[in-house]
Amino acid sequence: RSSPNKGLHILDRSEWLGEPPSGKYPHLKLPVSNIIIHHTATEGCEQEDVCIYRMKTIQAFHMKSFGWVDIGYNFLVGGDGQIYVGRGWHIQGQHVNGYGAISVSIAFIGTFVNMEPPARQIEAAKRLMDEGVRLHRLQPDYHIYAHRQLSPTESPGQKLFELMQNWPRFTQDPTSLESR
């Protein structure tokens, strides 16, 4: 399903065969002002069928191993250049403790410690953020943070973190992001 945002392709949960959430989670108060970028620290995917397989694996891991009600991220971006809806714009994520209520998480499928994500994966994430502003889900002056700025983790991987620092909305100082 395409949006008016040319080149943005979003697969909703029914399209990647996501399991229903096992419980309820609070709604986000929209529009939000913060995006947190992650990597899934899994293998990547270059084709839709492989990305769908990764999505199902990540969801099962989050629900079975962490005991979460659903996949923890709001959105995931495949190396196929498509967006996979996790919790979407409306439901709080469980991506970083204390930040679910004030941010939307975008996870890049793959591990980006020693390699950069493909250009189309980055492009898709940027288009999703533009779309968020267009739909009034994101404040026009939103801030982008890396997961590692907010908790002790490798995520989103050194190579992706280096790239992000050139993005116009990247915010160096995470203290401006108040944890709730």
PDB file of C-alpha atoms in Angstrom:
ATOM      1  CA  ARG A   1       0.000   0.000   0.000  1.00  0.00           C
ATOM      2  CA  SER A   2       1.557   3.259  -1.061  1.00  0.00           C
ATOM      3  CA  SER A   3       1.067   6.604   0.577  1.00  0.00           C
ATOM      4  CA  PRO A   4       1.015   9.986  -1.146  1.00  0.00           C
ATOM      5  CA  ASN A   5       4.657  10.113  -0.048  1.00  0.00           C
ATOM      6  CA  LYS A   6       6.084   8.744  -3.291  1.00  0.00           C
ATOM      7  CA  GLY A   7       8.326   5.743  -2.884  1.00  0.00           C
ATOM      8  CA  LEU A   8       7.206   4.934   0.656  1.00  0.00           C
ATOM      9  CA  HIS A   9       5.921   1.391   0.907  1.00  0.00           C
ATOM     10  CA  ILE A  10       4.415   0.289   4.209  1.00  0.00           C
ATOM     11  CA  LEU A  11       3.411  -3.256   5.096  1.00  0.00           C
ATOM     12  CA  ASP A  12       0.903  -3.359   7.880  1.00  0.00           C
ATOM     13  CA  ARG A  13       0.701  -6.166  10.400  1.00  0.00           C
ATOM     14  CA  SER A  14      -1.682  -8.299   8.365  1.00  0.00           C
ATOM     15  CA  GLU A  15       0.752  -8.156   5.435  1.00  0.00           C
ATOM     16  CA  TRP A  16       3.701  -9.484   7.459  1.00  0.00           C
ATOM     17  CA  LEU A  17       1.393 -11.909   9.296  1.00  0.00           C
ATOM     18  CA  GLY A  18       2.016 -10.435  12.743  1.00  0.00           C
ATOM     19  CA  GLU A  19       0.495 -12.122  15.772  1.00  0.00           C
ATOM     20  CA  PRO A  20      -2.136 -10.067  17.618  1.00  0.00           C
ATOM     21  CA  PRO A  21      -0.868  -8.325  20.771  1.00  0.00           C
ATOM     22  CA  SER A  22      -1.370 -10.407  23.915  1.00  0.00           C
ATOM     23  CA  GLY A  23      -2.550  -7.383  25.854  1.00  0.00           C
ATOM     24  CA  LYS A  24      -3.163  -3.661  25.807  1.00  0.00           C
ATOM     25  CA  TYR A  25      -0.554  -0.947  25.933  1.00  0.00           C
ATOM     26  CA  PRO A  26      -1.137   2.786  26.400  1.00  0.00           C
ATOM     27  CA  HIS A  27      -1.725   5.028  23.436  1.00  0.00           C
ATOM     28  CA  LEU A  28       0.837   7.637  22.451  1.00  0.00           C
ATOM     29  CA  LYS A  29      -0.067  11.265  22.808  1.00  0.00           C
ATOM     30  CA  LEU A  30       0.374  12.527  19.261  1.00  0.00           C
ATOM     31  CA  PRO A  31       2.152  14.269  17.722  1.00  0.00           C
ATOM     32  CA  VAL A  32       5.353  13.097  19.408  1.00  0.00           C
ATOM     33  CA  SER A  33       8.611  15.059  19.362  1.00  0.00           C
ATOM     34  CA  ASN A  34      11.167  12.265  19.446  1.00  0.00           C
ATOM     35  CA  ILE A  35      12.331   9.430  17.228  1.00  0.00           C
ATOM     36  CA  ILE A  36      14.642   6.760  18.606  1.00  0.00           C
ATOM     37  CA  ILE A  37      16.666   4.749  16.086  1.00  0.00           C
ATOM     38  CA  HIS A  38      17.591   1.113  16.789  1.00  0.00           C
ATOM     39  CA  HIS A  39      18.972  -1.867  14.991  1.00  0.00           C
ATOM     40  CA  THR A  40      17.494  -5.291  15.616  1.00  0.00           C
ATOM     41  CA  ALA A  41      20.953  -6.921  16.043  1.00  0.00           C
ATOM     42  CA  THR A  42      19.733  -9.793  13.863  1.00  0.00           C
ATOM     43  CA  GLU A  43      20.613 -10.802  10.337  1.00  0.00           C
ATOM     44  CA  GLY A  44      19.449  -8.253   7.778  1.00  0.00           C
ATOM     45  CA  CYS A  45      17.074  -8.842   4.873  1.00  0.00           C
ATOM     46  CA  GLU A  46      17.115  -7.706   1.252  1.00  0.00           C
ATOM     47  CA  GLN A  47      13.840  -9.272   0.087  1.00  0.00           C
ATOM     48  CA  GLU A  48      10.305  -8.993   1.389  1.00  0.00           C
ATOM     49  CA  ASP A  49       9.883 -12.703   2.218  1.00  0.00           C
ATOM     50  CA  VAL A  50      13.090 -12.687   4.279  1.00  0.00           C
ATOM     51  CA  CYS A  51      12.106  -9.435   6.024  1.00  0.00           C
ATOM     52  CA  ILE A  52       8.716 -10.953   6.894  1.00  0.00           C
ATOM     53  CA  TYR A  53      10.496 -13.958   8.392  1.00  0.00           C
ATOM     54  CA  ARG A  54      12.713 -11.615  10.471  1.00  0.00           C
ATOM     55  CA  MET A  55       9.660  -9.645  11.641  1.00  0.00           C
ATOM     56  CA  LYS A  56       7.945 -12.808  12.860  1.00  0.00           C
ATOM     57  CA  THR A  57      11.140 -13.962  14.620  1.00  0.00           C
ATOM     58  CA  ILE A  58      11.648 -10.587  16.338  1.00  0.00           C
ATOM     59  CA  GLN A  59       8.009 -10.444  17.420  1.00  0.00           C
ATOM     60  CA  ALA A  60       8.168 -13.980  18.847  1.00  0.00           C
ATOM     61  CA  PHE A  61      11.413 -13.130  20.681  1.00  0.00           C
ATOM     62  CA  HIS A  62       9.948  -9.940  22.206  1.00  0.00           C
ATOM     63  CA  MET A  63       6.740 -11.685  23.285  1.00  0.00           C
ATOM     64  CA  LYS A  64       8.132 -15.034  24.445  1.00  0.00           C
ATOM     65  CA  SER A  65      11.563 -14.112  25.818  1.00  0.00           C
ATOM     66  CA  PHE A  66      10.822 -10.610  27.156  1.00  0.00           C
ATOM     67  CA  GLY A  67       7.175 -11.276  27.988  1.00  0.00           C
ATOM     68  CA  TRP A  68       6.069  -8.132  26.137  1.00  0.00           C
ATOM     69  CA  VAL A  69       2.537  -7.772  24.784  1.00  0.00           C
ATOM     70  CA  ASP A  70       3.841  -7.282  21.236  1.00  0.00           C
ATOM     71  CA  ILE A  71       6.879  -6.511  19.112  1.00  0.00           C
ATOM     72  CA  GLY A  72       8.565  -3.664  20.973  1.00  0.00           C
ATOM     73  CA  TYR A  73       9.184  -1.200  18.128  1.00  0.00           C
ATOM     74  CA  ASN A  74       6.735   1.180  16.486  1.00  0.00           C
ATOM     75  CA  PHE A  75       8.203   0.606  13.012  1.00  0.00           C
ATOM     76  CA  LEU A  76      10.921  -1.512  11.429  1.00  0.00           C
ATOM     77  CA  VAL A  77      12.732  -0.841   8.170  1.00  0.00           C
ATOM     78  CA  GLY A  78      13.895  -3.681   5.964  1.00  0.00           C
ATOM     79  CA  GLY A  79      16.935  -3.778   3.723  1.00  0.00           C
ATOM     80  CA  ASP A  80      14.336  -4.199   0.968  1.00  0.00           C
ATOM     81  CA  GLY A  81      13.507  -0.504   1.467  1.00  0.00           C
ATOM     82  CA  GLN A  82      10.065  -1.202   2.925  1.00  0.00           C
ATOM     83  CA  ILE A  83       8.546  -0.197   6.246  1.00  0.00           C
ATOM     84  CA  TYR A  84       7.049  -2.880   8.480  1.00  0.00           C
ATOM     85  CA  VAL A  85       4.483  -1.691  11.010  1.00  0.00           C
ATOM     86  CA  GLY A  86       5.188  -2.854  14.561  1.00  0.00           C
ATOM     87  CA  ARG A  87       3.043  -0.935  17.044  1.00  0.00           C
ATOM     88  CA  GLY A  88       2.456   1.893  14.588  1.00  0.00           C
ATOM     89  CA  TRP A  89       2.003   5.591  15.372  1.00  0.00           C
ATOM     90  CA  HIS A  90      -0.655   5.200  18.061  1.00  0.00           C
ATOM     91  CA  ILE A  91       0.634   2.686  20.605  1.00  0.00           C
ATOM     92  CA  GLN A  92       3.539   3.226  23.005  1.00  0.00           C
ATOM     93  CA  GLY A  93       6.550   1.074  22.237  1.00  0.00           C
ATOM     94  CA  GLN A  94       8.575  -0.920  24.755  1.00  0.00           C
ATOM     95  CA  HIS A  95      11.828  -0.045  23.045  1.00  0.00           C
ATOM     96  CA  VAL A  96      13.692   1.981  25.706  1.00  0.00           C
ATOM     97  CA  ASN A  97      12.699   1.934  29.373  1.00  0.00           C
ATOM     98  CA  GLY A  98      11.017   5.160  30.362  1.00  0.00           C
ATOM     99  CA  TYR A  99      10.810   6.594  26.837  1.00  0.00           C
ATOM    100  CA  GLY A 100       7.865   4.702  25.330  1.00  0.00           C
ATOM    101  CA  ALA A 101       5.401   7.467  26.170  1.00  0.00           C
ATOM    102  CA  ILE A 102       7.353  10.268  24.496  1.00  0.00           C
ATOM    103  CA  SER A 103       8.918   8.726  21.405  1.00  0.00           C
ATOM    104  CA  VAL A 104       8.411   6.585  18.336  1.00  0.00           C
ATOM    105  CA  SER A 105      10.982   3.881  17.656  1.00  0.00           C
ATOM    106  CA  ILE A 106      12.274   2.966  14.227  1.00  0.00           C
ATOM    107  CA  ALA A 107      14.391  -0.195  14.127  1.00  0.00           C
ATOM    108  CA  PHE A 108      16.609  -1.053  11.191  1.00  0.00           C
ATOM    109  CA  ILE A 109      16.435  -4.799  10.554  1.00  0.00           C
ATOM    110  CA  GLY A 110      20.030  -6.025  10.720  1.00  0.00           C
ATOM    111  CA  THR A 111      23.259  -5.426  12.622  1.00  0.00           C
ATOM    112  CA  PHE A 112      25.140  -2.250  11.749  1.00  0.00           C
ATOM    113  CA  VAL A 113      28.261  -2.458  13.874  1.00  0.00           C
ATOM    114  CA  ASN A 114      30.735  -3.012  11.018  1.00  0.00           C
ATOM    115  CA  MET A 115      28.577  -2.255   7.991  1.00  0.00           C
ATOM    116  CA  GLU A 116      26.267   0.549   6.963  1.00  0.00           C
ATOM    117  CA  PRO A 117      22.644  -0.127   6.126  1.00  0.00           C
ATOM    118  CA  PRO A 118      21.893  -0.028   2.387  1.00  0.00           C
ATOM    119  CA  ALA A 119      20.929   3.420   1.076  1.00  0.00           C
ATOM    120  CA  ARG A 120      17.349   2.346   0.394  1.00  0.00           C
ATOM    121  CA  GLN A 121      16.908   1.302   4.032  1.00  0.00           C
ATOM    122  CA  ILE A 122      18.014   4.763   5.215  1.00  0.00           C
ATOM    123  CA  GLU A 123      15.896   6.459   2.546  1.00  0.00           C
ATOM    124  CA  ALA A 124      12.806   4.511   3.676  1.00  0.00           C
ATOM    125  CA  ALA A 125      13.331   5.546   7.313  1.00  0.00           C
ATOM    126  CA  LYS A 126      13.633   9.215   6.297  1.00  0.00           C
ATOM    127  CA  ARG A 127      10.481   8.978   4.170  1.00  0.00           C
ATOM    128  CA  LEU A 128       8.634   7.430   7.104  1.00  0.00           C
ATOM    129  CA  MET A 129       9.645  10.386   9.306  1.00  0.00           C
ATOM    130  CA  ASP A 130       8.490  12.842   6.606  1.00  0.00           C
ATOM    131  CA  GLU A 131       5.222  10.939   6.450  1.00  0.00           C
ATOM    132  CA  GLY A 132       4.895  11.171  10.244  1.00  0.00           C
ATOM    133  CA  VAL A 133       5.107  14.953  10.011  1.00  0.00           C
ATOM    134  CA  ARG A 134       2.655  15.026   7.100  1.00  0.00           C
ATOM    135  CA  LEU A 135       0.147  12.955   9.085  1.00  0.00           C
ATOM    136  CA  HIS A 136       0.638  15.091  12.238  1.00  0.00           C
ATOM    137  CA  ARG A 137       1.972  12.086  14.159  1.00  0.00           C
ATOM    138  CA  LEU A 138       5.371  13.779  14.509  1.00  0.00           C
ATOM    139  CA  GLN A 139       6.096  17.374  15.468  1.00  0.00           C
ATOM    140  CA  PRO A 140       7.716  19.212  12.534  1.00  0.00           C
ATOM    141  CA  ASP A 141      10.682  20.062  14.794  1.00  0.00           C
ATOM    142  CA  TYR A 142      11.123  16.490  16.091  1.00  0.00           C
ATOM    143  CA  HIS A 143      14.457  15.223  17.431  1.00  0.00           C
ATOM    144  CA  ILE A 144      16.265  12.032  16.437  1.00  0.00           C
ATOM    145  CA  TYR A 145      18.247  10.028  18.970  1.00  0.00           C
ATOM    146  CA  ALA A 146      20.178   6.778  18.819  1.00  0.00           C
ATOM    147  CA  HIS A 147      19.163   4.043  21.245  1.00  0.00           C
ATOM    148  CA  ARG A 148      22.731   4.099  22.673  1.00  0.00           C
ATOM    149  CA  GLN A 149      22.350   7.728  23.723  1.00  0.00           C
ATOM    150  CA  LEU A 150      19.613   6.670  26.149  1.00  0.00           C
ATOM    151  CA  SER A 151      20.747   3.294  27.464  1.00  0.00           C
ATOM    152  CA  PRO A 152      23.943   1.247  27.613  1.00  0.00           C
ATOM    153  CA  THR A 153      23.709  -0.620  24.316  1.00  0.00           C
ATOM    154  CA  GLU A 154      25.500  -1.072  21.017  1.00  0.00           C
ATOM    155  CA  SER A 155      22.226  -0.245  19.186  1.00  0.00           C
ATOM    156  CA  PRO A 156      21.838   1.073  16.486  1.00  0.00           C
ATOM    157  CA  GLY A 157      25.379  -0.124  15.709  1.00  0.00           C
ATOM    158  CA  GLN A 158      28.458   2.055  15.247  1.00  0.00           C
ATOM    159  CA  LYS A 159      28.151   2.438  11.463  1.00  0.00           C
ATOM    160  CA  LEU A 160      24.507   3.502  11.559  1.00  0.00           C
ATOM    161  CA  PHE A 161      25.220   5.776  14.528  1.00  0.00           C
ATOM    162  CA  GLU A 162      27.982   7.528  12.546  1.00  0.00           C
ATOM    163  CA  LEU A 163      25.640   8.032   9.574  1.00  0.00           C
ATOM    164  CA  MET A 164      22.834   9.373  11.767  1.00  0.00           C
ATOM    165  CA  GLN A 165      25.024  12.151  13.082  1.00  0.00           C
ATOM    166  CA  ASN A 166      24.737  13.815   9.664  1.00  0.00           C
ATOM    167  CA  TRP A 167      20.933  13.742   9.651  1.00  0.00           C
ATOM    168  CA  PRO A 168      19.476  17.238  10.095  1.00  0.00           C
ATOM    169  CA  ARG A 169      17.249  16.305  13.057  1.00  0.00           C
ATOM    170  CA  PHE A 170      19.884  14.247  14.916  1.00  0.00           C
ATOM    171  CA  THR A 171      20.239  15.587  18.466  1.00  0.00           C
ATOM    172  CA  GLN A 172      23.604  15.287  20.156  1.00  0.00           C
ATOM    173  CA  ASP A 173      22.426  15.979  23.700  1.00  0.00           C
ATOM    174  CA  PRO A 174      19.979  13.394  25.045  1.00  0.00           C
ATOM    175  CA  THR A 175      19.384  15.335  28.256  1.00  0.00           C
ATOM    176  CA  SER A 176      16.912  17.442  26.248  1.00  0.00           C
ATOM    177  CA  LEU A 177      14.814  14.260  26.035  1.00  0.00           C
ATOM    178  CA  GLU A 178      13.070  13.993  29.377  1.00  0.00           C
ATOM    179  CA  SER A 179      12.315  10.487  30.505  1.00  0.00           C
ATOM    180  CA  ARG A 180       8.781  10.088  31.856  1.00  0.00           C
TER     181      ARG A 180
END
